mmCIF file of C-alpha atoms and ligand atoms in Angstrom:
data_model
loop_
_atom_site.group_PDB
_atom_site.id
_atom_site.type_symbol
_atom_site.label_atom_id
_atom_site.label_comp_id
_atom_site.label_asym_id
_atom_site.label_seq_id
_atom_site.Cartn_x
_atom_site.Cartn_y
_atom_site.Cartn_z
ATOM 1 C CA UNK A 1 2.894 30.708 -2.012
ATOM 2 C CA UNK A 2 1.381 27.490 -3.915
ATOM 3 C CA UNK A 3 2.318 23.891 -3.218
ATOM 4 C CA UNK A 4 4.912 22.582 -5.710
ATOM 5 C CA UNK A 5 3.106 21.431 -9.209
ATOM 6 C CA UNK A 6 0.529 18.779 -8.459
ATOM 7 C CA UNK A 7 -0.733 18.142 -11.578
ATOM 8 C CA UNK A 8 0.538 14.678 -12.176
ATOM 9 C CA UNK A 9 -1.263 13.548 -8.947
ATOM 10 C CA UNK A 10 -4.364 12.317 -8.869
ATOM 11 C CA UNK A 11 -6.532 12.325 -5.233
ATOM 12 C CA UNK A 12 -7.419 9.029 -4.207
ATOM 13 C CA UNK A 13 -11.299 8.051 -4.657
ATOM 14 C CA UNK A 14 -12.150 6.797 -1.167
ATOM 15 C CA UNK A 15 -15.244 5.051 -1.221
ATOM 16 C CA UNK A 16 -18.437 6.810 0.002
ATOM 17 C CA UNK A 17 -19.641 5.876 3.365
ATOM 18 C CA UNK A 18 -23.230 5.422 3.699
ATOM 19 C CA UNK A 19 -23.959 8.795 5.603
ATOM 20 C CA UNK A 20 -22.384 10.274 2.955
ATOM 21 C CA UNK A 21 -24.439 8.730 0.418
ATOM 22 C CA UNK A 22 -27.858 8.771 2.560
ATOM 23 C CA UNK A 23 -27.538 12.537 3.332
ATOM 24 C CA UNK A 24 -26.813 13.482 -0.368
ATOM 25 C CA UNK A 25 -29.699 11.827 -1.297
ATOM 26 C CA UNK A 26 -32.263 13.022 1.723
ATOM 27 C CA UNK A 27 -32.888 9.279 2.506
ATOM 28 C CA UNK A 28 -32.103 7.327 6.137
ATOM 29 C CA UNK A 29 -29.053 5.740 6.485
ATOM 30 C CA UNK A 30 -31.043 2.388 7.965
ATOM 31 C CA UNK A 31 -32.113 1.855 4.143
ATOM 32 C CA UNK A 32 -28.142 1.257 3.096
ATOM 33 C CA UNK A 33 -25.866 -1.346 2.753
ATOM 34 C CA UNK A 34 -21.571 -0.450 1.998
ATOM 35 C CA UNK A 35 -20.354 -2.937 -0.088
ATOM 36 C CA UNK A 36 -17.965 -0.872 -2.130
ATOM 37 C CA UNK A 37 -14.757 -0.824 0.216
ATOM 38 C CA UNK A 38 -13.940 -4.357 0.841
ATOM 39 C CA UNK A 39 -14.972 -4.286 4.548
ATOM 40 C CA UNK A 40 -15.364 -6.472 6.910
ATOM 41 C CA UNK A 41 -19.302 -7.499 7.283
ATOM 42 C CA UNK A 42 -18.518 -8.944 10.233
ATOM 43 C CA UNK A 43 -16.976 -6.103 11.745
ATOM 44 C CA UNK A 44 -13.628 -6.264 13.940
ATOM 45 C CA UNK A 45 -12.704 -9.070 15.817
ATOM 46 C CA UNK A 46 -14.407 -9.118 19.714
ATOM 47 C CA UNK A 47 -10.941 -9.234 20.934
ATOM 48 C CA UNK A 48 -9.495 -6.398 19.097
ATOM 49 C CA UNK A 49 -13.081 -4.315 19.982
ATOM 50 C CA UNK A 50 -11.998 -4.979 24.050
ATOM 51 C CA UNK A 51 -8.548 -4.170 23.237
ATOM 52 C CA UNK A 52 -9.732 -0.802 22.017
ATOM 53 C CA UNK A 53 -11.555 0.337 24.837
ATOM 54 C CA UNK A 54 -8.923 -0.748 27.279
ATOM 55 C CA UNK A 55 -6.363 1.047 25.291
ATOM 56 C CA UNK A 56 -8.094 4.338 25.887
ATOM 57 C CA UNK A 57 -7.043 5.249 28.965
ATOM 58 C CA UNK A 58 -3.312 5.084 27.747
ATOM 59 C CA UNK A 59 -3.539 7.440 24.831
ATOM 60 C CA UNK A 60 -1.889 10.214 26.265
ATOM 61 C CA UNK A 61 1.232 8.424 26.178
ATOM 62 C CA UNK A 62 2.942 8.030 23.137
ATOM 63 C CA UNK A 63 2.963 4.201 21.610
ATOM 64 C CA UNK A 64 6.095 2.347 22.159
ATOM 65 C CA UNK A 65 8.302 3.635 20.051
ATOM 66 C CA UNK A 66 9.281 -0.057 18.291
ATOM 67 C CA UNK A 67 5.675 -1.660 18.951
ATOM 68 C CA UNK A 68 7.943 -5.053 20.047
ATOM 69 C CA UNK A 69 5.077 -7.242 21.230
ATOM 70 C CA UNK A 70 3.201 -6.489 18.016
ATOM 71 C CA UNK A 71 6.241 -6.599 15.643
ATOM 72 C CA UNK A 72 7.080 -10.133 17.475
ATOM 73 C CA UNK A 73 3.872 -11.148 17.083
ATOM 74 C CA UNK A 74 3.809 -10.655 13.340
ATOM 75 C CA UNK A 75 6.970 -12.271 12.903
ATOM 76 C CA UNK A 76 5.941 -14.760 15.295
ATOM 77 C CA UNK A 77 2.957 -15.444 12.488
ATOM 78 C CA UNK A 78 5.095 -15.472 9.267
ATOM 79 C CA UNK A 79 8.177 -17.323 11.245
ATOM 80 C CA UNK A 80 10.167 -14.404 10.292
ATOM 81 C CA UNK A 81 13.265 -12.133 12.246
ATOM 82 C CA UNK A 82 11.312 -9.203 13.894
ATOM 83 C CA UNK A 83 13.895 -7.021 12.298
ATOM 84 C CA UNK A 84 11.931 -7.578 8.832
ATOM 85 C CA UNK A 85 8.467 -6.779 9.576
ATOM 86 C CA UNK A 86 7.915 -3.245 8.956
ATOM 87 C CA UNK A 87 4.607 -1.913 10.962
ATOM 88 C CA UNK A 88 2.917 1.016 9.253
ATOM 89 C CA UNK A 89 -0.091 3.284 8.848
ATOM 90 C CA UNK A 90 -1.963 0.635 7.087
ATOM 91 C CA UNK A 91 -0.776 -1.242 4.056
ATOM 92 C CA UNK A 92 -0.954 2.129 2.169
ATOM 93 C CA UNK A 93 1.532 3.216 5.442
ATOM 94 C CA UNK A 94 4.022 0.459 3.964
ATOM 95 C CA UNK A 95 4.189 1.031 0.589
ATOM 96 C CA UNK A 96 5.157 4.834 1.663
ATOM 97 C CA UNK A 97 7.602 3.230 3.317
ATOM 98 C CA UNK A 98 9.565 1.195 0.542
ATOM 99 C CA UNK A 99 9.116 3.902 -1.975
ATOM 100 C CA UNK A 100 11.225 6.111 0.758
ATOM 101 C CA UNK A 101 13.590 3.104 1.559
ATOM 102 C CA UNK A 102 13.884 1.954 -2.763
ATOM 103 C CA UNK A 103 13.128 4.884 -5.007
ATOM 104 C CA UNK A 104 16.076 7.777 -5.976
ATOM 105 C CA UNK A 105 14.128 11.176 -7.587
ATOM 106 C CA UNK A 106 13.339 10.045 -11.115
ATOM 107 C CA UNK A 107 13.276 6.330 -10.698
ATOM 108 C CA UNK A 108 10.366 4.585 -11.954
ATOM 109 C CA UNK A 109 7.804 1.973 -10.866
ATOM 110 C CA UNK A 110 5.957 -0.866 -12.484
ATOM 111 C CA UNK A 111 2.042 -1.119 -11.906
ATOM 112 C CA UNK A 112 -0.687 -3.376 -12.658
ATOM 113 C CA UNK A 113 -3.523 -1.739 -14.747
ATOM 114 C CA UNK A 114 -6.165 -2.088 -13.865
ATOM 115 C CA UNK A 115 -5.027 -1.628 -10.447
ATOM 116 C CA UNK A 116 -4.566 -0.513 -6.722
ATOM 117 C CA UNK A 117 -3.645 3.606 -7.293
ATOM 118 C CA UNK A 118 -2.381 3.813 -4.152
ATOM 119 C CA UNK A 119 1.450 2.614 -5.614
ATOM 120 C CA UNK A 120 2.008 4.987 -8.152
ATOM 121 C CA UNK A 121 0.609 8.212 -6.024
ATOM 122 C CA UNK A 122 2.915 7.067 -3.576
ATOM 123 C CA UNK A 123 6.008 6.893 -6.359
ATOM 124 C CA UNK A 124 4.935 10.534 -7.391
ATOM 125 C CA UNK A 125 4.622 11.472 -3.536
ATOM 126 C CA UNK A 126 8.665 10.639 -3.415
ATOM 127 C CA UNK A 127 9.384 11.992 -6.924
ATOM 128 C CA UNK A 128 9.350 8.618 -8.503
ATOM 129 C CA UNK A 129 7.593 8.039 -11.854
ATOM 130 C CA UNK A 130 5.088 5.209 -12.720
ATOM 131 C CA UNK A 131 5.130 3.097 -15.824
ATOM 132 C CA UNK A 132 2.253 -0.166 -16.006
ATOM 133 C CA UNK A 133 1.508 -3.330 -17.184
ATOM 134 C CA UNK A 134 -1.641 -4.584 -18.524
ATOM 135 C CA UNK A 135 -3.995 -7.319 -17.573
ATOM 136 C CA UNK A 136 -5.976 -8.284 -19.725
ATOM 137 C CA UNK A 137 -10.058 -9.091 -18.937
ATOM 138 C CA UNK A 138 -10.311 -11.715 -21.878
ATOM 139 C CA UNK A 139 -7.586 -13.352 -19.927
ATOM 140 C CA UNK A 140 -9.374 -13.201 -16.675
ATOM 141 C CA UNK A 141 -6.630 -10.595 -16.139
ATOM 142 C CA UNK A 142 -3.984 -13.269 -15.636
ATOM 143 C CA UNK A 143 -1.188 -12.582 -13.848
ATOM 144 C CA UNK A 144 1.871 -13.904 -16.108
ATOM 145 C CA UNK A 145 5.621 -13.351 -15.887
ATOM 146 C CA UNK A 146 5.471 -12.318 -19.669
ATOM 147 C CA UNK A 147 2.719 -9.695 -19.184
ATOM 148 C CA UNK A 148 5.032 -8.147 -16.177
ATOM 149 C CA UNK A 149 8.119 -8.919 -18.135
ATOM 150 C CA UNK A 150 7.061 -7.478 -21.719
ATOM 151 C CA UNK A 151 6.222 -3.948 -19.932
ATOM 152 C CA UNK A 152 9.519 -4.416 -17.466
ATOM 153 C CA UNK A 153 12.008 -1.572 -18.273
ATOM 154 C CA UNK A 154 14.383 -1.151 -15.024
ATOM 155 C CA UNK A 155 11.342 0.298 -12.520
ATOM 156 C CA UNK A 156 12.903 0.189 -9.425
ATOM 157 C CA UNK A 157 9.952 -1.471 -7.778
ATOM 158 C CA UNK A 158 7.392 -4.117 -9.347
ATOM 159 C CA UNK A 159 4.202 -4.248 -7.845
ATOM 160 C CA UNK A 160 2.059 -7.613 -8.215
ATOM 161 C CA UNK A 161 -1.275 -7.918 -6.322
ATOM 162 C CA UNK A 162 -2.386 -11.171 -4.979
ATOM 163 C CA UNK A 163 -5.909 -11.133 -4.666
ATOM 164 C CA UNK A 164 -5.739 -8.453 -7.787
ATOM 165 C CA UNK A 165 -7.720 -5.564 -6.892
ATOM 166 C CA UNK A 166 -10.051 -5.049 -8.596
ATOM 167 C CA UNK A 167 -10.271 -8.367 -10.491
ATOM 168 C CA UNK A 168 -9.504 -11.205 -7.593
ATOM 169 C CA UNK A 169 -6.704 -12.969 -9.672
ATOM 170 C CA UNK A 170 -3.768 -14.348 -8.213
ATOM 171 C CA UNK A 171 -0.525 -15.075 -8.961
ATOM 172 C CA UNK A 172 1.419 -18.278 -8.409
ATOM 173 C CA UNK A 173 4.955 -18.017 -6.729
ATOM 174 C CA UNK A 174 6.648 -19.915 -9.457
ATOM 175 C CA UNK A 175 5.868 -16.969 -11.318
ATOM 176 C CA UNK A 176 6.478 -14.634 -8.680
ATOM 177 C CA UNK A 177 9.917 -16.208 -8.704
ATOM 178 C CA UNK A 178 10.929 -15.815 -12.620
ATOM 179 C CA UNK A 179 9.859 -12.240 -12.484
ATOM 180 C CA UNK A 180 12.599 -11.394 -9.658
ATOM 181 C CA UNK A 181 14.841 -13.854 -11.867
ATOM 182 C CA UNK A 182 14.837 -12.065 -14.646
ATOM 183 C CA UNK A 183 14.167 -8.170 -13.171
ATOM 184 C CA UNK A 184 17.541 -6.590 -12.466
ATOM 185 C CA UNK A 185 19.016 -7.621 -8.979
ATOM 186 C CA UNK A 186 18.211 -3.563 -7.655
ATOM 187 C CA UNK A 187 14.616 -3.729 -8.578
ATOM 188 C CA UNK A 188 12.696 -5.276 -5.668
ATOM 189 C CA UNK A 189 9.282 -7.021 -6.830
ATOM 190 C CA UNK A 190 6.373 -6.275 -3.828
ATOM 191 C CA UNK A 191 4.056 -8.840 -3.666
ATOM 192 C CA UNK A 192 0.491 -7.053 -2.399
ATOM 193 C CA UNK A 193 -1.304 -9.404 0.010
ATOM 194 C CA UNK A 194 -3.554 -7.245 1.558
ATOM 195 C CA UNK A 195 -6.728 -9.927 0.410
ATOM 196 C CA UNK A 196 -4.092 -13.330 0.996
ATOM 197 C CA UNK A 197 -6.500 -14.579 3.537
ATOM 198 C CA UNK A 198 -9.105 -15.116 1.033
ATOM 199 C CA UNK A 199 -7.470 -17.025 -1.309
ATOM 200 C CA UNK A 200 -5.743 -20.314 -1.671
ATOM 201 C CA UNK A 201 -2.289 -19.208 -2.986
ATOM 202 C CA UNK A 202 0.813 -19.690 -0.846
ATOM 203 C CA UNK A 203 2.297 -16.498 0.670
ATOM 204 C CA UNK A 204 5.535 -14.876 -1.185
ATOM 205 C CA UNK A 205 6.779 -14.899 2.359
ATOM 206 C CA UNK A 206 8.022 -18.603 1.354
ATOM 207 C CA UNK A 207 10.158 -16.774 -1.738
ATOM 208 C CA UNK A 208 11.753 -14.555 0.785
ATOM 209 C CA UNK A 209 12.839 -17.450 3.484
ATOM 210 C CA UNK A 210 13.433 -20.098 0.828
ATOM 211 C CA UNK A 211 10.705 -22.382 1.984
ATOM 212 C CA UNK A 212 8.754 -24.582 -0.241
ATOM 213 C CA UNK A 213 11.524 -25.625 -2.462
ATOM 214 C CA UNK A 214 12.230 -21.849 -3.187
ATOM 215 C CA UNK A 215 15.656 -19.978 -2.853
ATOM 216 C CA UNK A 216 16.528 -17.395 -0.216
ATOM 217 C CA UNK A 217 15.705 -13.744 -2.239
ATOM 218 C CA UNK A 218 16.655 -10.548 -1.095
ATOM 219 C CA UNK A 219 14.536 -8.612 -4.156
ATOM 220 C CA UNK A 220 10.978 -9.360 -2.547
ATOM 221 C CA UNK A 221 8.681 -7.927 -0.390
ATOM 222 C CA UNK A 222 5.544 -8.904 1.099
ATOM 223 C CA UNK A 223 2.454 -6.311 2.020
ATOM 224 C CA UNK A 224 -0.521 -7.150 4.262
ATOM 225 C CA UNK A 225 -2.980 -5.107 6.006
ATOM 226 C CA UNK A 226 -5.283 -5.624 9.329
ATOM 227 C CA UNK A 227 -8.273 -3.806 7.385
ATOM 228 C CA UNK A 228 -9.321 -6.533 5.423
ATOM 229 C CA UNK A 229 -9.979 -9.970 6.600
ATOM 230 C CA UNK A 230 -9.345 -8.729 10.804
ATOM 231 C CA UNK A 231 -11.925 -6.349 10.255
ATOM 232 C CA UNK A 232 -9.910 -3.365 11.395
ATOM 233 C CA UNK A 233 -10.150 -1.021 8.405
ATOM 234 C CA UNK A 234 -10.527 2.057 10.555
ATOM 235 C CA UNK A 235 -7.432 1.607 12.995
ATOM 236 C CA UNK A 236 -4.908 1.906 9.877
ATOM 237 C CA UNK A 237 -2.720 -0.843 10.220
ATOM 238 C CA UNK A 238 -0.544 -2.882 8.223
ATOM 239 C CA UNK A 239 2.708 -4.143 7.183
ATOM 240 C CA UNK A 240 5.719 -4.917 4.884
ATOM 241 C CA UNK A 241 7.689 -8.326 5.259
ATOM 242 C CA UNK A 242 11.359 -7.532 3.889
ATOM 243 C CA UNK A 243 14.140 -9.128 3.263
ATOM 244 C CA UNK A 244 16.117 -10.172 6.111
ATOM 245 C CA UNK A 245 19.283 -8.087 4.527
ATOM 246 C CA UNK A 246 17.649 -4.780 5.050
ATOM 247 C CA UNK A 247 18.643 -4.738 8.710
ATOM 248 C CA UNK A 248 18.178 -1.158 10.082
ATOM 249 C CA UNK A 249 16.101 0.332 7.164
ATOM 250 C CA UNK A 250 13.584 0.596 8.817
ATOM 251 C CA UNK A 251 14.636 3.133 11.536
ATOM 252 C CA UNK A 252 15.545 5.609 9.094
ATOM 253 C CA UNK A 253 12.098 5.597 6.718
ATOM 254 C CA UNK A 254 9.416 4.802 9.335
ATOM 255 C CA UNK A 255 7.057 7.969 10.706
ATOM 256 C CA UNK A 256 7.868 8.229 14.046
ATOM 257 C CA UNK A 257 4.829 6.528 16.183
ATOM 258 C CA UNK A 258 3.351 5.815 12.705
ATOM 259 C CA UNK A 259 1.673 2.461 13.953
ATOM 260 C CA UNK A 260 -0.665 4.174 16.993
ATOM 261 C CA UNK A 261 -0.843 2.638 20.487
ATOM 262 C CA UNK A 262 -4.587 1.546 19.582
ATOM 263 C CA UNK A 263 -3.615 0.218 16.496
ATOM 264 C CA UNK A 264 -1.228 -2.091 17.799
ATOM 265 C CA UNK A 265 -3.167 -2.758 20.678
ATOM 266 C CA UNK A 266 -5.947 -3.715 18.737
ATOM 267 C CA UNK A 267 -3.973 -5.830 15.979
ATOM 268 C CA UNK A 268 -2.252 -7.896 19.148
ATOM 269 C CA UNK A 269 -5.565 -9.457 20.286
ATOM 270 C CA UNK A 270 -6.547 -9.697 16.439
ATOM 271 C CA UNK A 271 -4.125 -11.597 15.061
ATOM 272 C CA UNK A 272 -4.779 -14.271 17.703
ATOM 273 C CA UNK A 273 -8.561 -14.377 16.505
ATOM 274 C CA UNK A 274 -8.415 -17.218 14.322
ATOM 275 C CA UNK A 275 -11.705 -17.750 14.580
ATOM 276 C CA UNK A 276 -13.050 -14.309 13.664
ATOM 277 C CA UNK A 277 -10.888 -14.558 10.528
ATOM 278 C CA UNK A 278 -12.028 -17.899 9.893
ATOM 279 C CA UNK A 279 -15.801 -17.289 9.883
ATOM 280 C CA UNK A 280 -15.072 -13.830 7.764
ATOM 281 C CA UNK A 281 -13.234 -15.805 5.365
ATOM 282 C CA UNK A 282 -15.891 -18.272 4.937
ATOM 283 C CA UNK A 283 -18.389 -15.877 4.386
ATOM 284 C CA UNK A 284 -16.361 -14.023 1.573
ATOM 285 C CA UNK A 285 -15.983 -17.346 0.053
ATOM 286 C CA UNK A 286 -19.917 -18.275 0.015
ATOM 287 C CA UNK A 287 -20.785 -15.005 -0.990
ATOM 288 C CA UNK A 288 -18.511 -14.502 -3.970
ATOM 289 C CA UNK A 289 -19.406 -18.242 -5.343
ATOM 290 C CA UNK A 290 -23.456 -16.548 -5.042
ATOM 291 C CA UNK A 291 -22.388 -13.466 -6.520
ATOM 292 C CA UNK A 292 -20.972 -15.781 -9.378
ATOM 293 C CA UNK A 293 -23.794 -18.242 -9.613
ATOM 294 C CA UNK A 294 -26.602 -15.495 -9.591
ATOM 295 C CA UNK A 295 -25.589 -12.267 -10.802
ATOM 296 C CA UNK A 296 -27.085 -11.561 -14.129
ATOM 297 C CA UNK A 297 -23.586 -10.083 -15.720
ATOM 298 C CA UNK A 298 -19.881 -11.565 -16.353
ATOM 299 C CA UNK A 299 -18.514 -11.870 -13.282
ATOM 300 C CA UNK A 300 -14.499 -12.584 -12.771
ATOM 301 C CA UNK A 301 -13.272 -15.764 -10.760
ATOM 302 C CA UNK A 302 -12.322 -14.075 -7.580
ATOM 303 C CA UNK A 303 -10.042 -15.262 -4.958
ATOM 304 C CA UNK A 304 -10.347 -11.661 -2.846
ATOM 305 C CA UNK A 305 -13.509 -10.521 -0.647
ATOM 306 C CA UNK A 306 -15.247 -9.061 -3.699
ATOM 307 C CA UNK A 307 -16.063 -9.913 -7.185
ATOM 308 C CA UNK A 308 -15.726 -7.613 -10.293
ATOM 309 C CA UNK A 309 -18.689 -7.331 -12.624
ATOM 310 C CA UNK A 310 -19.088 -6.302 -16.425
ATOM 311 C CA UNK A 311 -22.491 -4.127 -16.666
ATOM 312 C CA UNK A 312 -22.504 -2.031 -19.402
ATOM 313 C CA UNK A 313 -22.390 1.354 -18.198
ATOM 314 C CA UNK A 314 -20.789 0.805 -14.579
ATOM 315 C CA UNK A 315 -20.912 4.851 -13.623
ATOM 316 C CA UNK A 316 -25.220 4.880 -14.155
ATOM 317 C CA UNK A 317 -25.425 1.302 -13.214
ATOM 318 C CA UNK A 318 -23.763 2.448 -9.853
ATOM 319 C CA UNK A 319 -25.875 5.053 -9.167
ATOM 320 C CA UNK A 320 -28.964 2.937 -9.848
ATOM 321 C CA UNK A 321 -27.710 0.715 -7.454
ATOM 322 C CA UNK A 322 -27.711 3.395 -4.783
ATOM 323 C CA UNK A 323 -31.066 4.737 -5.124
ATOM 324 C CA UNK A 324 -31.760 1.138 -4.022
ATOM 325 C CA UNK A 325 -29.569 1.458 -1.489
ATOM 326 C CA UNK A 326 -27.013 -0.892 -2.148
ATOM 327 C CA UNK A 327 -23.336 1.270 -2.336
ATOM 328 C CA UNK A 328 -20.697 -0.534 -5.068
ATOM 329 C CA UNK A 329 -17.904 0.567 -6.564
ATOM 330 C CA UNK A 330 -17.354 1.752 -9.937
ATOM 331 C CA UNK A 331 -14.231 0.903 -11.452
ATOM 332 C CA UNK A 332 -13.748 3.630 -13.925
ATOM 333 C CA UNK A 333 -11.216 4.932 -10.942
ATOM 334 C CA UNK A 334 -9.363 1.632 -11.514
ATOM 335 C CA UNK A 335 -8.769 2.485 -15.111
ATOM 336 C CA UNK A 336 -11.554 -0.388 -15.816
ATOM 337 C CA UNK A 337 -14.373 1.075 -17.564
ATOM 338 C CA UNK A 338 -18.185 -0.838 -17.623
ATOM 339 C CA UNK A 339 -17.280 -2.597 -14.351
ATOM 340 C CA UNK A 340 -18.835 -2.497 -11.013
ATOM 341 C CA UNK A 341 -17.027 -4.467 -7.632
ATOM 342 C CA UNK A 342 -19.132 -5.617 -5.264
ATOM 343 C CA UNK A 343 -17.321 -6.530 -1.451
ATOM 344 C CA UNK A 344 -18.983 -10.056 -0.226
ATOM 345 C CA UNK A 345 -21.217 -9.045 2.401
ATOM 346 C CA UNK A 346 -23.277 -11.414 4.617
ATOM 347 C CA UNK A 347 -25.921 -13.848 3.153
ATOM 348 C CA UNK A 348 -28.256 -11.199 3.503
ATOM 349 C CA UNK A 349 -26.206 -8.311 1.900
ATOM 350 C CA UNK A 350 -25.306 -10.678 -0.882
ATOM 351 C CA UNK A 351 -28.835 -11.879 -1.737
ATOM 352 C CA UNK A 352 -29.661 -8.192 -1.228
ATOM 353 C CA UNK A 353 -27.585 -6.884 -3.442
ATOM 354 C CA UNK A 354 -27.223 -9.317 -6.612
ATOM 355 C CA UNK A 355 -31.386 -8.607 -6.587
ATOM 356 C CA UNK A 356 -30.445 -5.071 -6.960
ATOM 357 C CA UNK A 357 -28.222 -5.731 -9.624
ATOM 358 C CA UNK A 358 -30.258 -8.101 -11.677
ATOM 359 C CA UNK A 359 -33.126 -5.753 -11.228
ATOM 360 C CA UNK A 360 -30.756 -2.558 -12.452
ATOM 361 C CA UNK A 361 -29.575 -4.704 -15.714
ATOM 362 C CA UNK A 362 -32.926 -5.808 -16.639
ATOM 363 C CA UNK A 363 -34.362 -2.855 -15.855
ATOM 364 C CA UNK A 364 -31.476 -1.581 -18.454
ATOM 365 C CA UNK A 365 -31.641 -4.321 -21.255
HETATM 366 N N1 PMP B 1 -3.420 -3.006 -1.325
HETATM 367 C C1 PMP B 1 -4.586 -3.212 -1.958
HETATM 368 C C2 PMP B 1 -4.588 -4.048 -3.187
HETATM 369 C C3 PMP B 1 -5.753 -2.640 -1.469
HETATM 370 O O1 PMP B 1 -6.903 -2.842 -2.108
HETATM 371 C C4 PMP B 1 -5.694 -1.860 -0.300
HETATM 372 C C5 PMP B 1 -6.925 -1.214 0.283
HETATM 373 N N2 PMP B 1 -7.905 -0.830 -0.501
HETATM 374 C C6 PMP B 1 -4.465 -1.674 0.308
HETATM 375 C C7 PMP B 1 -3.343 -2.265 -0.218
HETATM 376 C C8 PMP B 1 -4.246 -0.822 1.509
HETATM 377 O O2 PMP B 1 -5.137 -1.046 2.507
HETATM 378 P P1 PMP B 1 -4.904 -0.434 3.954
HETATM 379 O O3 PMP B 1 -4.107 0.820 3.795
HETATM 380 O O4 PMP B 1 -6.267 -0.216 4.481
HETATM 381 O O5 PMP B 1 -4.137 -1.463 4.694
#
């Protein structure tokens, strides 16, 4: 017995964590810094950390089976219907979930490339097929509606990401808006928020509601994630915003108790944390405008919590990196060959690690 023909699917290239890295190369982790996943350096939010521990004596109880207070508070946040916020296994959980709710065997997708692999592995997961679109890095990879629109051929789902990873570009909504205009009225564009706290562009939750001088859609969706800017990477939690429409889709494609008790626990007392947000959000936007300013390379206007960087051979440059302990991420994964991104750290991570860099290029030149 053999699983059904795989070969189409690629794994997904996790980062390396630092004990990963250290042991492989006989050193201590103490002489590492991560800045290859996009983490938090601030770690989780205080409030989320208590909510953790008091959630453990709980766990042997499953979560509630609707996670209400969470799912209000959510909606609560966006000023949305509870009924359209879709709680999920992280923001990877939710895009699961609208491939199961949108795509029929056979129907395709549209992708950014470079871009987040996550959406077309989960498109092949539910026997979907993946088509892209190209940005291109002369253009700052720009996100226009005739890029999407030229490569547009009746995908049942469009995915835009705003922060692009890995690039940081954003897109506005105006142009959010003429690519569900002028996509067929069954393909639903997701807009992929899971850096939005990072950068200045409105939400695509106002395309949605018809806010902002915007009409009412049903054809959008919005993603966003707890891992990123709330610092909870490691509780898996995220979220789709849907149309209000959709009314009890979500009962037949979620995983039961998907969400966990902790998670939701923990999100609750995050999303409250303004502050903890704030003061990670200012940090990713000093460090990036260093990262800019110093580094030694082309480096890509960023709105995200990272900043994409052309050096040559990104795959050696990488490793170089590490045996000075500072972990990036090569892009060649993204389908972006000769880059490296580098997740905005703290002051001292950043200065740390564009030393590194302009040590590794010179060192190369
Ligand atoms: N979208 C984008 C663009 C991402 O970069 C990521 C995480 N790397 C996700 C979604 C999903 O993140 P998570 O599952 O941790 O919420």
């Amino acid at each position: 017995m053999q699983p059904r023909d795989l070969s189409d699917h690629v794994a997904y290239e996790a980062g390396r964590g630092i004990e990963e890295v250290a042991r492989e190369l006989g050193r201590d982790p103490s002489e590492f810094i991560k800045l290859a996943s996009n983490e938090n350096p601030h770690g989780p939010s205080p409030a989320a950390a208590d909510a953790i521990r008091e959630a453990a004596g709980s766990v042997s109880s499953y979560p509630k089976s609707t996670h209400t207070d969470l799912t209000d508070a959510v909606a609560d946040r966006w000023a949305v219907d509870p009924a359209q916020v879709w709680l999920a296994n992280g923001g990877d959980g939710a895009i699961d979930y609208l491939s199961r709710a949108i795509l029929e065997p056979g129907e395709d997708v549209l992708v950014p490339s470079p871009g987040f692999a996550y959406y077309g592995m989960s498109a092949r997961f539910h026997h979907g097929g993946v088509r892209e679109y190209v940005l291109d890095r002369e253009a700052d990879f720009a996100q226009t509606p005739e890029t999407v629109l030229s490569a547009y051929d009746g995908e049942r789902i469009v995915y835009l990401t705003s922060p692009h990873n890995p690039s940081g570009s954003t897109i506005e909504l105006a142009a959010v808006e003429r690519i569900a205009d002028e996509t067929d009225e069954d393909t639903l564009v997701v807009v992929d928020e899971a850096y939005g706290e990072f950068a200045d562009v409105d939400s695509a939750v106002a395309l949605l509601e018809g806010r902002d001088g915007f009409d009412a859609r049903d054809d959008v969706a919005v993603l966003r994630t707890f891992s990123k800017a709330y610092g909870l990477a490691g509780v898996r939690l995220g979220y789709a915003i849907v149309p209000a429409e959709w009314a009890d889709a979500y009962a037949r494609v979620n995983t039961p108790f998907a969400a966990s008790e902790i998670a939701c626990r923990a999100g609750l007392a995050a999303i409250d944390d303004d502050e903890h947000v704030e003061r990670t959000v200012a940090t990713a936007r000093s460090s990036r405008a260093y990262m800019r300013e110093h580094l030694d390379a082309r480096v890509w206007p960023s709105e995200g919590n990272f900043v994409l960087a052309a050096v040559g051979d990104a795959t050696t440059v990488a490793e170089e990196l590490q045996q000075r302990g500072v972990i990036v991420r090569d892009c060649s994964s993204f389908g972006l060959p000769g880059c490296i991104r580098i997740t905005c750290g703290t002051e001292a991570e950043t200065e740390r690690a564009v030393e590194a860099v302009n040590a590794v290029l010179a060192g190369r030149s």
